[in-house]
XYZ file of C-alpha atoms in Angstrom:
693
model
C -32.090 -9.740 -8.876
C -30.942 -13.294 -9.639
C -31.939 -16.542 -7.959
C -28.427 -17.028 -6.611
C -28.743 -13.832 -4.571
C -32.090 -14.884 -3.136
C -30.679 -18.250 -2.115
C -27.567 -16.612 -0.656
C -29.665 -14.251 1.459
C -31.920 -17.024 2.614
C -29.053 -19.272 3.660
C -26.987 -16.451 5.156
C -29.583 -15.217 7.600
C -31.437 -18.467 8.243
C -34.632 -16.509 8.856
C -37.972 -18.137 9.427
C -40.764 -18.414 6.918
C -39.508 -19.064 3.391
C -35.948 -18.288 4.418
C -36.281 -14.886 2.747
C -34.197 -12.459 4.732
C -34.855 -9.044 6.102
C -31.819 -7.861 4.153
C -33.685 -8.756 0.999
C -36.795 -7.049 2.345
C -34.834 -3.862 2.792
C -33.160 -3.872 -0.595
C -35.741 -5.207 -3.008
C -38.732 -3.169 -4.190
C -41.896 -4.473 -2.576
C -43.567 -5.137 -5.926
C -40.968 -7.854 -6.593
C -41.368 -9.551 -3.237
C -44.068 -12.037 -4.219
C -42.137 -13.443 -7.161
C -38.904 -13.689 -5.195
C -40.637 -15.289 -2.245
C -41.982 -17.958 -4.596
C -38.444 -18.566 -5.821
C -37.214 -18.889 -2.256
C -40.005 -21.372 -1.497
C -39.014 -23.481 -4.487
C -35.327 -23.350 -3.616
C -35.572 -24.042 0.077
C -38.756 -26.004 0.484
C -40.289 -23.192 2.517
C -43.915 -22.684 3.625
C -46.575 -21.289 1.285
C -46.377 -17.913 -0.368
C -48.659 -16.207 2.114
C -46.109 -16.932 4.837
C -43.282 -15.427 2.762
C -45.391 -12.345 2.160
C -46.005 -12.078 5.877
C -42.239 -12.274 6.464
C -41.720 -9.421 4.019
C -44.289 -7.315 5.830
C -42.708 -8.027 9.206
C -39.279 -7.179 7.826
C -40.540 -3.882 6.453
C -42.189 -3.095 9.797
C -38.941 -3.870 11.628
C -37.013 -1.540 9.368
C -39.521 1.251 9.908
C -39.125 0.667 13.635
C -35.341 0.921 13.297
C -35.660 4.301 11.637
C -37.971 5.497 14.396
C -35.646 4.094 17.054
C -32.708 6.009 15.690
C -34.680 9.247 15.928
C -35.810 8.358 19.447
C -32.238 7.556 20.480
C -31.024 10.914 19.228
C -33.712 12.572 21.373
C -33.041 10.381 24.418
C -36.579 8.953 24.466
C -36.151 5.816 26.584
C -39.823 4.857 26.756
C -40.246 5.175 22.988
C -37.208 2.969 22.407
C -38.520 0.348 24.815
C -41.897 0.260 23.069
C -40.362 -0.130 19.598
C -37.745 -2.741 20.494
C -40.090 -5.790 20.286
C -40.819 -4.952 16.634
C -37.154 -5.507 15.774
C -36.878 -8.910 17.441
C -35.250 -11.421 15.086
C -34.057 -8.770 12.649
C -30.307 -8.858 11.855
C -29.968 -5.339 13.288
C -31.571 -6.234 16.594
C -28.189 -5.822 18.404
C -28.099 -2.193 17.285
C -31.682 -1.605 18.379
C -31.008 -3.235 21.741
C -27.927 -1.036 22.159
C -29.975 2.104 21.571
C -32.610 1.004 24.066
C -30.073 0.310 26.824
C -27.580 3.071 26.088
C -30.108 5.833 26.562
C -30.745 4.660 30.145
C -27.267 3.351 30.935
C -26.770 5.641 33.909
C -29.769 4.101 35.688
C -29.470 0.525 34.408
C -28.452 -2.237 36.803
C -25.221 -4.164 36.398
C -27.344 -7.266 35.789
C -29.189 -5.603 32.897
C -25.905 -4.478 31.365
C -24.284 -7.884 31.698
C -27.375 -9.538 30.249
C -26.951 -7.364 27.141
C -23.222 -8.085 26.966
C -23.898 -11.825 27.168
C -26.794 -11.783 24.699
C -24.745 -9.962 22.047
C -21.315 -11.352 22.875
C -18.788 -10.970 20.048
C -20.623 -8.140 18.271
C -19.535 -4.567 17.827
C -22.535 -3.408 19.843
C -21.459 -5.474 22.829
C -18.040 -3.814 22.802
C -19.564 -0.389 22.117
C -21.768 -0.651 25.199
C -18.860 -1.963 27.260
C -16.880 1.133 26.187
C -19.729 3.363 27.363
C -20.064 1.442 30.626
C -16.336 1.628 31.335
C -16.478 5.413 31.061
C -19.395 5.466 33.471
C -17.609 3.121 35.879
C -14.539 5.359 35.756
C -16.600 8.448 36.519
C -18.150 6.589 39.465
C -14.743 5.348 40.645
C -16.020 1.759 40.655
C -12.536 0.355 40.218
C -13.194 -3.384 40.845
C -15.966 -3.539 38.241
C -13.971 -1.451 35.772
C -10.943 -3.732 36.034
C -13.150 -6.770 35.621
C -14.845 -5.420 32.503
C -11.858 -3.780 30.824
C -10.225 -7.193 30.447
C -12.950 -8.053 27.914
C -12.759 -4.710 26.064
C -11.644 -5.576 22.548
C -11.504 -2.166 20.827
C -9.194 -0.653 23.437
C -9.067 2.590 21.457
C -10.514 5.054 23.960
C -7.982 7.357 25.641
C -10.329 8.029 28.557
C -10.753 4.320 29.224
C -6.977 3.912 29.211
C -6.584 6.702 31.770
C -9.382 5.398 33.988
C -7.832 1.926 33.812
C -4.430 3.271 34.819
C -6.032 5.148 37.719
C -7.979 2.039 38.779
C -4.807 -0.041 38.833
C -3.089 2.627 40.902
C -5.916 2.993 43.402
C -6.241 -0.763 43.872
C -2.524 -1.178 44.456
C -1.752 -3.077 41.248
C 0.866 -0.529 40.125
C 3.011 2.200 41.594
C 2.555 5.839 40.464
C 5.797 5.817 38.489
C 4.677 2.794 36.475
C 1.873 4.684 34.758
C 3.147 8.282 34.809
C 4.576 8.403 31.271
C 1.507 6.835 29.643
C -0.935 9.124 31.450
C 1.177 12.233 30.741
C 1.437 11.543 27.006
C -2.240 10.621 26.679
C -3.390 13.679 28.614
C -1.223 16.136 26.699
C -2.522 14.727 23.388
C -6.220 15.080 24.267
C -8.086 17.839 22.438
C -10.917 18.218 24.935
C -11.181 18.729 28.679
C -12.234 15.136 29.341
C -12.383 14.023 32.997
C -10.613 10.641 32.976
C -7.091 11.617 31.994
C -7.316 14.812 34.033
C -8.241 12.754 37.105
C -5.358 10.357 36.525
C -2.905 13.200 35.938
C -4.110 15.017 39.049
C -3.631 11.904 41.163
C -0.099 11.432 39.821
C 0.777 15.068 40.460
C -0.489 14.618 44.008
C 1.677 11.503 44.362
C 4.742 13.294 42.982
C 5.039 11.023 39.941
C 4.243 13.953 37.630
C 5.478 17.482 38.191
C 3.175 20.533 38.156
C 4.960 21.569 34.942
C 2.896 18.969 33.088
C -0.314 20.741 34.117
C 1.094 24.087 32.974
C 2.105 22.546 29.634
C -1.414 21.204 29.245
C -2.793 24.655 30.028
C -0.500 26.282 27.449
C -1.640 23.872 24.759
C -5.255 24.604 25.631
C -4.773 28.371 25.514
C -2.912 28.227 22.183
C -5.661 26.051 20.701
C -8.375 28.424 21.942
C -9.796 25.917 24.438
C -10.129 27.683 27.764
C -11.749 24.644 29.411
C -8.542 22.653 28.938
C -6.477 25.365 30.590
C -8.779 25.900 33.560
C -9.140 22.164 34.138
C -5.359 21.685 34.162
C -4.608 24.639 36.436
C -7.510 23.708 38.692
C -5.729 20.447 39.465
C -2.935 22.486 41.035
C -5.044 25.089 42.820
C -8.681 25.989 42.088
C -8.020 29.530 43.329
C -5.818 30.171 40.293
C -8.604 29.429 37.805
C -10.091 32.998 37.845
C -6.633 34.383 37.051
C -6.334 32.025 34.084
C -9.762 33.121 32.861
C -8.764 36.808 33.154
C -5.502 36.226 31.322
C -7.346 34.348 28.562
C -10.198 36.803 28.096
C -8.085 39.988 28.180
C -4.411 39.071 27.905
C -3.083 42.573 27.224
C -5.044 44.043 30.121
C -3.766 41.289 32.404
C -0.165 41.940 31.361
C -0.575 45.712 31.833
C -1.939 45.303 35.362
C 0.707 46.557 37.785
C -0.317 43.945 40.350
C 0.565 41.127 37.954
C 4.286 41.356 38.674
C 3.620 40.972 42.414
C 0.958 38.249 42.287
C 1.726 34.666 43.344
C 2.138 32.268 40.403
C 2.630 35.283 38.143
C 5.116 33.826 35.694
C 3.072 30.740 34.731
C -0.060 32.794 34.114
C 1.957 35.500 32.350
C 3.124 32.729 30.026
C -0.500 31.802 29.361
C -1.398 35.458 28.743
C 1.442 35.932 26.266
C 0.511 32.735 24.420
C -3.092 33.911 24.266
C -1.995 37.317 23.003
C 0.011 35.548 20.296
C -3.171 33.913 18.990
C -4.767 37.357 18.678
C -1.848 39.503 17.516
C 1.583 37.886 17.051
C 3.313 41.238 16.571
C 1.891 42.649 19.809
C 2.853 39.454 21.631
C 6.412 39.687 20.293
C 6.716 43.295 21.461
C 5.348 42.389 24.895
C 7.528 39.274 25.273
C 10.643 41.344 24.577
C 10.060 43.539 27.635
C 12.791 43.266 30.231
C 10.383 42.509 33.100
C 9.214 39.296 31.416
C 12.646 38.278 30.171
C 13.928 38.545 33.734
C 10.997 36.773 35.350
C 10.351 33.885 32.959
C 12.404 30.723 32.711
C 14.111 29.619 29.489
C 11.473 26.916 29.075
C 8.608 29.416 29.436
C 10.243 31.842 27.021
C 10.661 29.028 24.482
C 6.949 28.227 24.632
C 6.045 31.894 24.258
C 8.276 32.505 21.252
C 7.192 29.184 19.762
C 3.545 30.232 20.056
C 4.339 33.618 18.507
C 6.261 31.924 15.693
C 3.456 29.448 15.011
C 0.815 32.153 14.854
C 2.999 34.295 12.584
C 3.529 31.251 10.351
C -0.224 30.625 10.203
C -0.569 34.194 8.945
C 2.211 33.506 6.394
C 4.259 36.315 7.945
C 7.897 36.800 7.006
C 8.591 37.348 10.731
C 7.800 33.743 11.656
C 11.332 32.364 11.248
C 12.783 35.237 13.277
C 10.342 34.594 16.129
C 10.967 30.865 16.075
C 14.720 31.501 16.249
C 14.244 32.740 19.819
C 12.801 29.364 20.918
C 14.749 26.210 21.708
C 13.494 23.506 19.308
C 13.954 20.815 21.946
C 11.391 22.498 24.221
C 8.638 22.982 21.633
C 5.583 20.746 21.118
C 5.597 18.676 17.922
C 3.002 20.800 16.125
C 4.946 24.010 16.765
C 8.148 22.468 15.404
C 6.218 21.481 12.277
C 5.176 25.103 11.776
C 8.768 26.235 12.223
C 9.741 23.946 9.331
C 6.904 25.292 7.201
C 7.947 28.883 7.873
C 11.549 28.039 6.980
C 10.418 26.377 3.747
C 8.492 29.491 2.807
C 11.597 31.579 3.528
C 13.876 29.208 1.593
C 15.931 28.678 4.743
C 17.096 25.101 4.172
C 19.529 25.137 7.087
C 16.678 25.833 9.521
C 14.534 23.198 7.830
C 17.251 20.620 8.351
C 18.140 21.628 11.906
C 14.505 21.711 13.074
C 13.588 18.337 11.573
C 16.686 16.810 13.127
C 15.434 18.050 16.524
C 12.071 16.313 16.063
C 11.333 13.145 18.005
C 11.719 9.830 16.217
C 7.997 9.357 15.563
C 7.477 12.826 14.104
C 10.690 12.736 12.085
C 9.680 9.443 10.461
C 6.482 10.946 9.065
C 6.821 11.021 5.228
C 6.264 14.800 5.266
C 9.358 15.548 7.316
C 11.426 12.734 5.826
C 10.852 14.256 2.380
C 11.692 17.807 3.435
C 14.772 16.655 5.335
C 15.942 14.957 2.141
C 15.336 18.192 0.227
C 17.300 20.153 2.847
C 20.171 17.678 2.699
C 20.242 17.896 -1.084
C 20.221 21.709 -0.922
C 23.505 21.763 1.011
C 25.417 20.710 -2.124
C 27.717 18.381 -0.191
C 28.258 14.887 -1.665
C 27.798 13.181 1.701
C 24.480 15.014 2.180
C 23.358 14.031 -1.314
C 23.886 10.375 -0.419
C 21.930 10.843 2.827
C 19.159 12.543 0.866
C 18.857 9.552 -1.477
C 18.641 7.229 1.519
C 15.869 9.366 3.009
C 13.925 9.402 -0.267
C 14.284 5.630 -0.534
C 12.797 5.115 2.950
C 9.460 6.590 1.921
C 9.348 6.295 -1.890
C 6.224 4.539 -3.118
C 2.645 4.959 -4.249
C 0.906 5.539 -0.917
C 0.625 9.332 -0.763
C 1.724 12.797 -1.798
C 5.261 12.813 -0.413
C 5.832 9.144 -1.142
C 5.214 9.865 -4.834
C 7.433 12.951 -4.809
C 10.211 10.967 -3.116
C 9.973 8.266 -5.774
C 10.164 10.912 -8.514
C 13.266 12.381 -6.863
C 14.837 8.952 -7.384
C 13.759 8.911 -11.030
C 10.757 6.632 -10.509
C 7.490 7.951 -12.005
C 4.273 6.476 -10.702
C 3.114 3.275 -12.374
C 0.300 0.999 -11.325
C 1.584 -1.933 -9.270
C 0.503 -5.410 -10.393
C -2.801 -6.466 -8.895
C -2.679 -9.221 -6.271
C -4.466 -12.519 -6.985
C -8.200 -12.054 -6.507
C -9.853 -13.597 -3.461
C -10.509 -17.307 -3.797
C -14.043 -18.726 -3.493
C -13.158 -19.937 -0.006
C -11.863 -16.494 1.021
C -14.990 -14.844 -0.341
C -17.271 -17.305 1.432
C -15.492 -16.847 4.750
C -15.785 -13.066 4.652
C -19.403 -13.107 3.544
C -20.282 -15.376 6.448
C -19.081 -12.668 8.879
C -22.256 -11.589 10.672
C -20.793 -8.223 11.683
C -19.964 -7.297 8.092
C -23.402 -8.501 7.022
C -25.028 -6.243 9.606
C -22.812 -3.328 8.592
C -23.786 -3.555 4.925
C -27.439 -3.939 5.800
C -27.345 -0.894 8.084
C -25.723 1.189 5.355
C -28.271 0.054 2.786
C -31.107 0.939 5.177
C -29.787 4.480 5.600
C -28.123 3.880 8.976
C -24.768 4.760 7.460
C -22.874 5.985 10.509
C -23.857 2.899 12.498
C -22.968 0.582 9.629
C -19.623 2.259 9.034
C -18.684 1.909 12.705
C -19.542 -1.773 12.771
C -17.673 -2.421 9.515
C -14.591 -0.632 10.817
C -14.727 -2.600 14.033
C -14.910 -5.922 12.205
C -11.983 -5.252 9.883
C -9.680 -3.487 12.361
C -10.578 -4.089 16.002
C -12.506 -7.303 16.574
C -9.299 -9.308 16.627
C -5.854 -7.945 17.541
C -4.236 -6.473 14.436
C -7.436 -6.665 12.420
C -8.139 -8.818 9.391
C -5.334 -10.327 7.354
C -4.471 -8.824 3.979
C -6.309 -11.557 2.079
C -9.359 -11.053 4.269
C -9.201 -7.308 3.701
C -9.115 -7.789 -0.070
C -12.116 -10.115 0.108
C -14.052 -7.691 2.300
C -13.188 -4.760 0.021
C -14.309 -6.759 -3.019
C -17.652 -7.446 -1.331
C -18.152 -3.766 -0.521
C -17.311 -2.837 -4.119
C -19.828 -5.343 -5.443
C -22.472 -3.730 -3.257
C -21.366 -0.256 -4.452
C -20.469 0.723 -0.880
C -17.460 2.512 -2.272
C -16.188 4.193 0.877
C -15.897 0.836 2.691
C -14.288 -0.698 -0.389
C -11.650 2.044 -0.557
C -10.919 2.282 3.161
C -10.757 -1.482 3.639
C -8.451 -2.113 0.695
C -6.249 0.809 1.760
C -5.352 -1.053 4.966
C -3.215 -3.601 3.123
C 0.530 -2.970 3.066
C 1.818 -5.536 0.586
C -1.154 -6.740 -1.473
C -2.135 -3.474 -3.168
C -5.227 -3.569 -5.366
C -5.475 -0.186 -7.060
C -8.810 -1.033 -8.662
C -10.282 -1.341 -5.171
C -8.479 1.662 -3.715
C -9.274 3.883 -6.699
C -12.539 2.654 -8.224
C -14.135 4.425 -11.174
C -17.914 4.243 -10.747
C -19.978 6.274 -13.225
C -16.995 6.224 -15.534
C -18.846 7.078 -18.712
C -20.582 10.033 -17.026
C -17.480 11.449 -15.319
C -15.149 11.099 -18.314
C -17.686 12.451 -20.786
C -18.618 15.435 -18.636
C -14.997 16.304 -17.808
C -13.928 16.226 -21.420
C -16.917 18.282 -22.540
C -15.786 21.217 -20.405
C -12.028 20.781 -20.724
C -11.192 19.154 -17.391
C -8.831 16.262 -16.807
C -11.112 13.324 -15.837
C -8.398 12.106 -13.463
C -8.613 15.420 -11.589
C -12.378 15.064 -11.262
C -12.054 11.502 -10.006
C -9.300 12.534 -7.609
C -11.537 15.194 -6.131
C -14.649 13.002 -5.897
C -12.706 10.280 -4.131
C -11.592 12.781 -1.501
C -14.909 14.577 -1.209
C -17.362 11.698 -0.829
C -15.660 8.358 -1.496
C -18.364 8.041 -4.211
C -21.242 8.055 -1.705
C -23.910 9.726 -3.820
C -26.123 10.707 -0.883
C -23.258 11.925 1.313
C -23.990 15.083 3.281
C -21.408 16.998 5.294
C -21.981 18.707 8.634
C -22.097 22.067 6.833
C -24.670 20.922 4.255
C -22.558 19.980 1.222
C -24.218 17.168 -0.704
C -23.634 14.445 -3.252
C -20.658 12.958 -4.996
C -18.840 16.273 -5.350
C -20.125 17.701 -2.045
C -21.651 20.871 -3.433
C -23.069 23.475 -1.060
C -26.691 24.522 -1.771
C -25.839 28.169 -2.485
C -22.923 27.161 -4.698
C -25.156 24.724 -6.563
C -27.767 27.409 -7.264
C -25.111 29.918 -8.381
C -23.397 27.407 -10.645
C -26.683 26.186 -12.135
C -27.534 29.765 -13.111
C -24.010 30.337 -14.415
C -24.151 27.350 -16.783
C -27.790 27.872 -17.773
C -29.154 24.754 -16.063
C -32.809 25.719 -16.170
C -35.268 24.304 -13.681
C -32.652 23.260 -11.152
C -34.046 22.366 -7.722
C -31.898 21.841 -4.609
C -33.360 18.351 -4.172
C -31.651 17.329 -7.419
C -28.157 17.773 -6.009
C -27.907 14.155 -4.850
C -28.701 12.903 -8.347
C -25.282 11.754 -9.624
C -25.649 13.237 -13.092
C -26.793 16.633 -11.827
C -24.185 16.655 -9.068
C -21.349 15.868 -11.455
C -22.594 18.441 -13.941
C -22.659 21.209 -11.337
C -19.553 20.106 -9.438
C -17.374 19.876 -12.553
C -18.655 23.219 -13.808
C -17.658 24.890 -10.548
C -14.276 23.143 -10.519
C -13.598 24.329 -14.068
C -14.518 27.904 -13.147
C -12.156 27.739 -10.152
C -9.363 26.229 -12.247
C -9.699 28.979 -14.841
C -9.782 31.657 -12.148
C -6.505 30.335 -10.707
C -4.773 30.192 -14.086
C -4.838 26.413 -14.326
C -3.258 25.702 -10.903
C -4.707 22.397 -9.738
C -3.428 23.048 -6.211
C -5.101 26.432 -5.861
C -8.330 25.270 -7.516
C -8.532 22.297 -5.132
C -7.905 24.646 -2.190
C -10.678 26.922 -3.481
C -13.050 23.962 -3.819
C -12.438 23.054 -0.182
C -12.030 26.430 1.543
C -13.578 28.916 -0.891
C -11.695 30.997 -3.481
C -11.006 33.971 -1.209
C -8.539 32.101 0.976
C -6.171 30.773 -1.715
C -6.185 34.274 -3.209
C -4.788 35.492 0.116
C -2.413 32.550 0.527
C -0.786 33.146 -2.868
C 0.444 36.588 -1.851
C 4.133 36.856 -0.997
C 7.088 35.116 -2.633
C 6.707 32.805 -5.606
C 7.000 29.258 -4.285
C 7.119 25.772 -5.675
C 3.618 24.387 -5.241
C 4.662 21.710 -2.723
C 5.990 24.441 -0.386
C 2.857 26.523 -0.920
C 0.629 23.528 -0.142
C 2.597 22.657 3.005
C 2.059 26.228 4.240
C -1.737 26.194 3.852
C -2.881 27.399 7.295
C -5.880 25.039 7.552
C -5.004 21.446 8.420
C -8.063 20.105 6.609
C -7.410 22.046 3.409
C -3.688 21.242 3.390
C -4.421 17.521 3.703
C -7.256 17.793 1.156
C -5.097 19.388 -1.549
C -2.340 16.803 -1.094
C -4.802 13.946 -1.335
C -6.650 15.305 -4.353
C -3.416 15.752 -6.320
C -2.075 12.374 -5.225
C -5.393 10.751 -6.187
C -5.296 12.535 -9.530
C -1.906 11.020 -10.318
C -3.213 7.512 -9.668
C -6.388 8.040 -11.669
C -4.377 9.422 -14.582
C -2.395 6.173 -14.637
C -5.615 4.139 -14.474
C -7.353 6.081 -17.242
C -4.361 6.348 -19.598
C -2.315 3.270 -18.732
C 0.823 5.458 -18.797
C 3.390 6.359 -16.086
C 2.586 9.622 -14.310
C 4.417 12.338 -12.393
C 2.740 14.172 -9.539
C 5.272 16.978 -9.918
C 3.943 17.727 -13.404
C 0.663 18.810 -11.762
C 2.272 21.176 -9.271
C 4.231 24.027 -10.894
C 4.852 27.240 -8.993
C 2.514 29.558 -7.133
C 2.837 33.262 -6.463
C 0.916 36.515 -6.791
C -1.308 36.899 -9.826
C 0.612 38.348 -12.746
C -0.226 41.894 -13.763
C -0.990 40.602 -17.272
C -3.453 37.983 -15.997
C -7.163 38.568 -16.133
C -8.837 39.947 -13.008
C -10.083 37.396 -10.474
C -13.709 36.326 -10.712
C -14.975 37.916 -7.501
C -18.430 36.420 -8.064
C -17.070 32.894 -7.655
C -18.591 31.644 -4.381
């Protein structure tokens, strides 16, 4: 560690004794502390060495306390947090520690205590984080005057529940009329994926006032039932009449039995709950739901809008099962009445069926926001081109041109459709010394990096994201983003480097967005086993953003996010003797095992990068099922992957691979050259490796 870094740390934090910072204490091995403290004394005219050593000890004690405080916070141990907090006083991460100590007792804290915290840590992420938490509590308590006072200082403004509580507070205090907030509350409530109380309360109040119709609550219930979230449905229907909730629960738990009950046709509110039952049945058995929905008694009783939702739900579930019946079911639903996600699945089913007319017609019925998504812009262009009419060909070129670029999967394919292979854009001018200095003086970014380096990654990532995107309206400027990304790269915090640089629209630095750490290891290992190094890099970037100690919620670890059982199986398969699970976070071991598994998957799927990537993410059994049916171009096959996560993953891995190929070879690249066609395994192909985990 050079003298410049010691001086920079000392000046940046302005700590006491010797000016040697707690950041340095966290990062540097303790055996080097004495020598570096002497350097700091010489540079800054600090007190004697014993004082610097004492500072190092206090810094180490503070960081141990932070680790203990995090564990105590996760357990809700208020007294333990209070006892540890004094040990963190003066440490750069004291705002985080103070947040933990107050947050765990927020429901019993006084307004004075909360405002004291907000004043003490004004301008930090942790101030705004606590204000967010307090606003939710104030909304639940219906303390509208305090909520309206505090929400004016809320900088993040990214919490849907806070927005709904704020709208309700303005209504209840007479600042707005019900009609002024109805559209915002409706759209926010329908988009929520959990049965949260704030938006439900606001929606219920607006239904009571007549500014929203009861149909909105039934739509919310339908979305909940289709998504398998009963709590959403019962909450929504309960706003209309709590006595209907048991009927909703019966229809959800046993939809066929509910529909077969002879009393159902006579019961009050039958048709709305019948709609819920048919949608629920569709999630369990689309064919049975289609047969039931075709019965005369339901066709006569249900409205056109209810029938559209039912057939849309049946079509979506058939499409998720890759059934040839999906397009036929969707044809019985009016596109204009379907939710956005269901329209998207209608397009996917039509793509799989090669029905370009339905693709075009359905996308044209999408709302402006959905239609402008690069996915649907690209497929609309393909549908226009497929018509064979000159005027449609011109419209297709215009659509391709709107999205063509280097940003993602469909942007690259659109550019290729216009004859533009991917080439690396010129790098923007590097940050100037003044731009670097300004970013590195940002206390929030300093705290974020320190938290990450101390193992408090989730807390550090949140504070970093806040500083670059939310602290000021619109976030950092492009030049500031490049300087911040450069700093993260220098510190090998690759995920922050990538995500920060990826926020720029005009100044595109591909070296930041697609870094190549461990280049010698990755390239050598890939070539040894016959893999494209760009493919390996593309997968690592998506799996872990090069965070070597990354661990997923399901237990996958390391750069290539290998599951423990998969690691043990692969180690045995390649003869890696003496492998221990603890080694999986070692970059060399992780890359060795991860690339070996990827190569085995690629060979098992006859060289299809798309199917191998899907197998890496979702296991090999699923892409084996998904390849059954008609032979499809790979882009259509990928778009029809039933899992949102896996579909997005495969697109990103292949898009990343195209960029990394350009970086590693210096030559123009085509994403389409990595796609090909996908269909059932040929009879002449070798049998699948059923041992592949």
